[in-house]
PDB file of C-alpha atoms in Angstrom:
ATOM      1  CA  UNK A 516      12.072   6.503 -33.742  1.00  0.00           C
ATOM      2  CA  UNK A 517      12.108   5.659 -30.048  1.00  0.00           C
ATOM      3  CA  UNK A 518      14.442   3.125 -28.485  1.00  0.00           C
ATOM      4  CA  UNK A 519      14.771   1.482 -25.066  1.00  0.00           C
ATOM      5  CA  UNK A 520      18.222   0.454 -23.949  1.00  0.00           C
ATOM      6  CA  UNK A 521      19.392  -1.303 -20.806  1.00  0.00           C
ATOM      7  CA  UNK A 522      23.131  -0.892 -20.284  1.00  0.00           C
ATOM      8  CA  UNK A 523      25.049  -1.636 -17.101  1.00  0.00           C
ATOM      9  CA  UNK A 524      21.910  -1.677 -14.960  1.00  0.00           C
ATOM     10  CA  UNK A 525      20.794   1.708 -16.318  1.00  0.00           C
ATOM     11  CA  UNK A 526      17.630   2.267 -18.378  1.00  0.00           C
ATOM     12  CA  UNK A 527      17.636   4.719 -21.267  1.00  0.00           C
ATOM     13  CA  UNK A 528      14.611   5.861 -23.268  1.00  0.00           C
ATOM     14  CA  UNK A 529      15.895   7.717 -26.324  1.00  0.00           C
ATOM     15  CA  UNK A 530      15.116   9.068 -29.757  1.00  0.00           C
ATOM     16  CA  UNK A 531      17.084   7.364 -32.495  1.00  0.00           C
ATOM     17  CA  UNK A 532      17.959   8.653 -35.939  1.00  0.00           C
ATOM     18  CA  UNK A 533      19.153   6.254 -38.612  1.00  0.00           C
ATOM     19  CA  UNK A 534      21.312   7.802 -41.349  1.00  0.00           C
ATOM     20  CA  UNK A 535      22.682   5.147 -43.689  1.00  0.00           C
ATOM     21  CA  UNK A 536      24.435   2.570 -41.506  1.00  0.00           C
ATOM     22  CA  UNK A 537      25.210   4.975 -38.641  1.00  0.00           C
ATOM     23  CA  UNK A 538      22.852   5.243 -35.668  1.00  0.00           C
ATOM     24  CA  UNK A 539      22.915   8.132 -33.214  1.00  0.00           C
ATOM     25  CA  UNK A 540      20.864   8.479 -30.049  1.00  0.00           C
ATOM     26  CA  UNK A 541      19.929  11.387 -27.820  1.00  0.00           C
ATOM     27  CA  UNK A 542      18.755  10.381 -24.369  1.00  0.00           C
ATOM     28  CA  UNK A 543      15.255  11.607 -23.559  1.00  0.00           C
ATOM     29  CA  UNK A 544      14.987   9.833 -20.197  1.00  0.00           C
ATOM     30  CA  UNK A 545      17.703   8.078 -18.185  1.00  0.00           C
ATOM     31  CA  UNK A 546      17.321   6.101 -14.974  1.00  0.00           C
ATOM     32  CA  UNK A 547      20.594   5.233 -13.286  1.00  0.00           C
ATOM     33  CA  UNK A 548      20.196   1.926 -11.451  1.00  0.00           C
ATOM     34  CA  UNK A 549      22.940   2.317  -8.843  1.00  0.00           C
ATOM     35  CA  UNK A 550      21.792   5.746  -7.595  1.00  0.00           C
ATOM     36  CA  UNK A 551      18.156   5.930  -8.673  1.00  0.00           C
ATOM     37  CA  UNK A 552      18.873   9.300 -10.305  1.00  0.00           C
ATOM     38  CA  UNK A 553      16.568  10.313 -13.155  1.00  0.00           C
ATOM     39  CA  UNK A 554      17.597  12.530 -16.037  1.00  0.00           C
ATOM     40  CA  UNK A 555      15.628  14.181 -18.800  1.00  0.00           C
ATOM     41  CA  UNK A 556      17.824  15.183 -21.733  1.00  0.00           C
ATOM     42  CA  UNK A 557      20.979  13.792 -20.091  1.00  0.00           C
ATOM     43  CA  UNK A 558      22.649  10.396 -19.698  1.00  0.00           C
ATOM     44  CA  UNK A 559      24.437  11.385 -16.454  1.00  0.00           C
ATOM     45  CA  UNK A 560      21.843  12.767 -14.016  1.00  0.00           C
ATOM     46  CA  UNK A 561      23.223  13.951 -10.685  1.00  0.00           C
ATOM     47  CA  UNK A 562      26.809  14.196 -11.953  1.00  0.00           C
ATOM     48  CA  UNK A 563      26.998  17.745 -10.512  1.00  0.00           C
ATOM     49  CA  UNK A 564      24.856  18.899  -7.606  1.00  0.00           C
ATOM     50  CA  UNK A 565      23.710  15.451  -6.415  1.00  0.00           C
ATOM     51  CA  UNK A 566      20.121  15.991  -7.638  1.00  0.00           C
ATOM     52  CA  UNK A 567      17.850  12.952  -7.875  1.00  0.00           C
ATOM     53  CA  UNK A 568      16.097  14.591 -10.866  1.00  0.00           C
ATOM     54  CA  UNK A 569      18.046  16.553 -13.460  1.00  0.00           C
ATOM     55  CA  UNK A 570      16.480  18.286 -16.447  1.00  0.00           C
ATOM     56  CA  UNK A 571      18.940  19.236 -19.155  1.00  0.00           C
ATOM     57  CA  UNK A 572      18.059  21.762 -21.876  1.00  0.00           C
ATOM     58  CA  UNK A 573      19.489  24.282 -24.289  1.00  0.00           C
ATOM     59  CA  UNK A 574      21.167  27.324 -22.701  1.00  0.00           C
ATOM     60  CA  UNK A 575      19.600  30.754 -23.403  1.00  0.00           C
ATOM     61  CA  UNK A 576      16.676  29.255 -25.280  1.00  0.00           C
ATOM     62  CA  UNK A 577      12.967  28.557 -24.967  1.00  0.00           C
ATOM     63  CA  UNK A 578      14.113  24.913 -25.240  1.00  0.00           C
ATOM     64  CA  UNK A 579      15.961  25.280 -21.929  1.00  0.00           C
ATOM     65  CA  UNK A 580      15.334  23.141 -18.853  1.00  0.00           C
ATOM     66  CA  UNK A 581      12.088  24.877 -17.902  1.00  0.00           C
ATOM     67  CA  UNK A 582       9.169  23.471 -15.913  1.00  0.00           C
ATOM     68  CA  UNK A 583       5.595  24.596 -15.932  1.00  0.00           C
ATOM     69  CA  UNK A 584       2.533  23.480 -14.052  1.00  0.00           C
ATOM     70  CA  UNK A 585      -0.941  23.535 -15.601  1.00  0.00           C
ATOM     71  CA  UNK A 586      -4.391  22.196 -14.726  1.00  0.00           C
ATOM     72  CA  UNK A 587      -7.260  20.674 -16.664  1.00  0.00           C
ATOM     73  CA  UNK A 588      -8.858  24.150 -16.864  1.00  0.00           C
ATOM     74  CA  UNK A 589      -6.513  25.221 -19.700  1.00  0.00           C
ATOM     75  CA  UNK A 590      -2.938  24.877 -20.922  1.00  0.00           C
ATOM     76  CA  UNK A 591      -1.722  28.218 -19.512  1.00  0.00           C
ATOM     77  CA  UNK A 592       0.882  27.766 -16.733  1.00  0.00           C
ATOM     78  CA  UNK A 593      -0.080  28.541 -13.153  1.00  0.00           C
ATOM     79  CA  UNK A 594       3.612  28.390 -12.299  1.00  0.00           C
ATOM     80  CA  UNK A 595       6.693  28.325 -14.504  1.00  0.00           C
ATOM     81  CA  UNK A 596      10.326  27.919 -13.565  1.00  0.00           C
ATOM     82  CA  UNK A 597      12.484  29.537 -16.206  1.00  0.00           C
ATOM     83  CA  UNK A 598      16.076  28.327 -16.160  1.00  0.00           C
ATOM     84  CA  UNK A 599      17.214  30.356 -19.160  1.00  0.00           C
ATOM     85  CA  UNK A 600      20.917  30.708 -18.299  1.00  0.00           C
ATOM     86  CA  UNK A 601      23.192  31.419 -15.346  1.00  0.00           C
ATOM     87  CA  UNK A 602      22.162  34.813 -13.906  1.00  0.00           C
ATOM     88  CA  UNK A 603      18.817  34.591 -15.722  1.00  0.00           C
ATOM     89  CA  UNK A 604      16.551  32.342 -13.631  1.00  0.00           C
ATOM     90  CA  UNK A 605      13.009  32.933 -12.468  1.00  0.00           C
ATOM     91  CA  UNK A 606       9.838  31.666 -10.893  1.00  0.00           C
ATOM     92  CA  UNK A 607       6.718  33.140 -12.506  1.00  0.00           C
ATOM     93  CA  UNK A 608       3.175  33.018 -11.142  1.00  0.00           C
ATOM     94  CA  UNK A 609       0.268  33.055 -13.649  1.00  0.00           C
ATOM     95  CA  UNK A 610       2.737  34.068 -16.362  1.00  0.00           C
ATOM     96  CA  UNK A 611       5.250  32.400 -18.671  1.00  0.00           C
ATOM     97  CA  UNK A 612       8.101  32.936 -21.135  1.00  0.00           C
ATOM     98  CA  UNK A 613       7.847  31.539 -24.680  1.00  0.00           C
ATOM     99  CA  UNK A 614      10.206  33.972 -26.379  1.00  0.00           C
ATOM    100  CA  UNK A 615       8.349  36.872 -24.748  1.00  0.00           C
ATOM    101  CA  UNK A 616       6.585  37.364 -21.413  1.00  0.00           C
ATOM    102  CA  UNK A 617       2.900  36.425 -21.479  1.00  0.00           C
ATOM    103  CA  UNK A 618       0.015  36.404 -19.020  1.00  0.00           C
ATOM    104  CA  UNK A 619      -1.646  33.134 -18.018  1.00  0.00           C
ATOM    105  CA  UNK A 620      -4.890  34.717 -16.848  1.00  0.00           C
ATOM    106  CA  UNK A 621      -6.676  38.050 -16.633  1.00  0.00           C
ATOM    107  CA  UNK A 622      -5.813  38.473 -12.954  1.00  0.00           C
ATOM    108  CA  UNK A 623      -2.487  39.477 -11.459  1.00  0.00           C
ATOM    109  CA  UNK A 624       0.939  38.203 -12.546  1.00  0.00           C
ATOM    110  CA  UNK A 625       3.987  38.055 -10.267  1.00  0.00           C
ATOM    111  CA  UNK A 626       7.578  36.880 -10.493  1.00  0.00           C
ATOM    112  CA  UNK A 627      10.676  36.197  -8.402  1.00  0.00           C
ATOM    113  CA  UNK A 628      13.664  36.583 -10.689  1.00  0.00           C
ATOM    114  CA  UNK A 629      17.467  36.478 -10.480  1.00  0.00           C
ATOM    115  CA  UNK A 630      18.902  38.614 -13.245  1.00  0.00           C
ATOM    116  CA  UNK A 631      22.642  39.316 -13.358  1.00  0.00           C
ATOM    117  CA  UNK A 632      23.486  40.695  -9.881  1.00  0.00           C
ATOM    118  CA  UNK A 633      19.927  41.284  -8.680  1.00  0.00           C
ATOM    119  CA  UNK A 634      17.115  39.374  -7.042  1.00  0.00           C
ATOM    120  CA  UNK A 635      13.859  40.938  -8.222  1.00  0.00           C
ATOM    121  CA  UNK A 636      10.276  40.680  -7.015  1.00  0.00           C
ATOM    122  CA  UNK A 637       8.304  41.820 -10.049  1.00  0.00           C
ATOM    123  CA  UNK A 638       4.667  42.516 -10.840  1.00  0.00           C
ATOM    124  CA  UNK A 639       2.860  42.881 -14.134  1.00  0.00           C
ATOM    125  CA  UNK A 640       2.353  46.568 -14.751  1.00  0.00           C
ATOM    126  CA  UNK A 641      -1.341  47.384 -15.082  1.00  0.00           C
ATOM    127  CA  UNK A 642      -3.035  44.058 -14.331  1.00  0.00           C
ATOM    128  CA  UNK A 643      -5.967  42.501 -16.089  1.00  0.00           C
ATOM    129  CA  UNK A 644      -4.130  41.355 -19.231  1.00  0.00           C
ATOM    130  CA  UNK A 645      -5.887  38.504 -21.088  1.00  0.00           C
ATOM    131  CA  UNK A 646      -4.317  35.031 -21.103  1.00  0.00           C
ATOM    132  CA  UNK A 647      -1.745  34.705 -23.881  1.00  0.00           C
ATOM    133  CA  UNK A 648      -1.233  38.474 -24.137  1.00  0.00           C
ATOM    134  CA  UNK A 649       2.154  40.167 -23.754  1.00  0.00           C
ATOM    135  CA  UNK A 650       2.993  41.665 -20.367  1.00  0.00           C
ATOM    136  CA  UNK A 651       5.530  44.174 -19.080  1.00  0.00           C
ATOM    137  CA  UNK A 652       7.220  43.644 -15.713  1.00  0.00           C
ATOM    138  CA  UNK A 653       7.808  46.343 -13.124  1.00  0.00           C
ATOM    139  CA  UNK A 654      10.194  45.974 -10.204  1.00  0.00           C
ATOM    140  CA  UNK A 655       8.403  45.895  -6.865  1.00  0.00           C
ATOM    141  CA  UNK A 656      11.458  45.089  -4.783  1.00  0.00           C
ATOM    142  CA  UNK A 657      15.064  44.644  -5.903  1.00  0.00           C
ATOM    143  CA  UNK A 658      18.032  43.376  -3.892  1.00  0.00           C
ATOM    144  CA  UNK A 659      21.564  43.709  -5.279  1.00  0.00           C
ATOM    145  CA  UNK A 660      24.601  41.522  -4.636  1.00  0.00           C
ATOM    146  CA  UNK A 661      25.967  44.365  -2.444  1.00  0.00           C
ATOM    147  CA  UNK A 662      22.957  44.154  -0.103  1.00  0.00           C
ATOM    148  CA  UNK A 663      21.175  47.287  -1.303  1.00  0.00           C
ATOM    149  CA  UNK A 664      17.385  46.988  -1.408  1.00  0.00           C
ATOM    150  CA  UNK A 665      15.177  49.074  -3.635  1.00  0.00           C
ATOM    151  CA  UNK A 666      11.442  49.602  -3.600  1.00  0.00           C
ATOM    152  CA  UNK A 667      10.107  51.269  -6.734  1.00  0.00           C
ATOM    153  CA  UNK A 668      13.566  51.418  -8.307  1.00  0.00           C
ATOM    154  CA  UNK A 669      15.536  48.963 -10.418  1.00  0.00           C
ATOM    155  CA  UNK A 670      18.914  50.345  -9.259  1.00  0.00           C
ATOM    156  CA  UNK A 671      19.029  50.828  -5.464  1.00  0.00           C
ATOM    157  CA  UNK A 672      21.924  53.150  -4.600  1.00  0.00           C
ATOM    158  CA  UNK A 673      21.782  52.795  -0.796  1.00  0.00           C
ATOM    159  CA  UNK A 674      21.068  50.110   1.795  1.00  0.00           C
ATOM    160  CA  UNK A 675      17.360  51.007   1.511  1.00  0.00           C
ATOM    161  CA  UNK A 676      16.346  53.064  -1.509  1.00  0.00           C
ATOM    162  CA  UNK A 677      12.655  53.947  -1.807  1.00  0.00           C
ATOM    163  CA  UNK A 678      11.413  55.718  -4.920  1.00  0.00           C
ATOM    164  CA  UNK A 679       7.927  57.169  -4.494  1.00  0.00           C
ATOM    165  CA  UNK A 680       5.763  58.210  -1.598  1.00  0.00           C
ATOM    166  CA  UNK A 681       5.833  56.308   1.681  1.00  0.00           C
ATOM    167  CA  UNK A 682       3.647  56.137   4.753  1.00  0.00           C
ATOM    168  CA  UNK A 683       5.425  55.409   8.008  1.00  0.00           C
ATOM    169  CA  UNK A 684       2.633  56.511  10.322  1.00  0.00           C
ATOM    170  CA  UNK A 685       1.957  54.220  13.284  1.00  0.00           C
ATOM    171  CA  UNK A 686      -1.048  51.956  13.143  1.00  0.00           C
ATOM    172  CA  UNK A 687      -3.052  50.753  16.136  1.00  0.00           C
ATOM    173  CA  UNK A 688      -4.085  47.127  16.033  1.00  0.00           C
ATOM    174  CA  UNK A 689      -6.821  45.972  18.375  1.00  0.00           C
ATOM    175  CA  UNK A 690      -8.360  42.664  19.209  1.00  0.00           C
TER     176      UNK A 690
END
């Protein structure tokens, strides 16, 4: 059951479960009148971090506070923010997490991801995977919390660690 409640100038839109004579509610949407803050899954949006919009979800779960953007073309996400847990947060392009990494289209898939003590710029290894199919990420560029940067390696050991062949030849650009 759904319930609307106005309490102290705040509006709550909630699911309600009736068990015997006891009633419990879980807030689905809260609008706090004094601040204008909006919360999804919380009754106290903006309590920490001063955000005008707060999305509250289950930690380390597909039911976490994730966002995804789709179009009328299909239901596959063009962009997904995955807020799985502290030290496990990402922004995925044409890909998504639903318990496993999947492709949103048969083109390329990319990701910016913070995992433990690294910031990773990842790409889908191979390309051309059909929408809804499993994908495997490869690290394109990794930066550690010590400032080391790696290209082609997941564990950069020096300030700049390049694994693979490089081309540092000068290029002439003309008008």
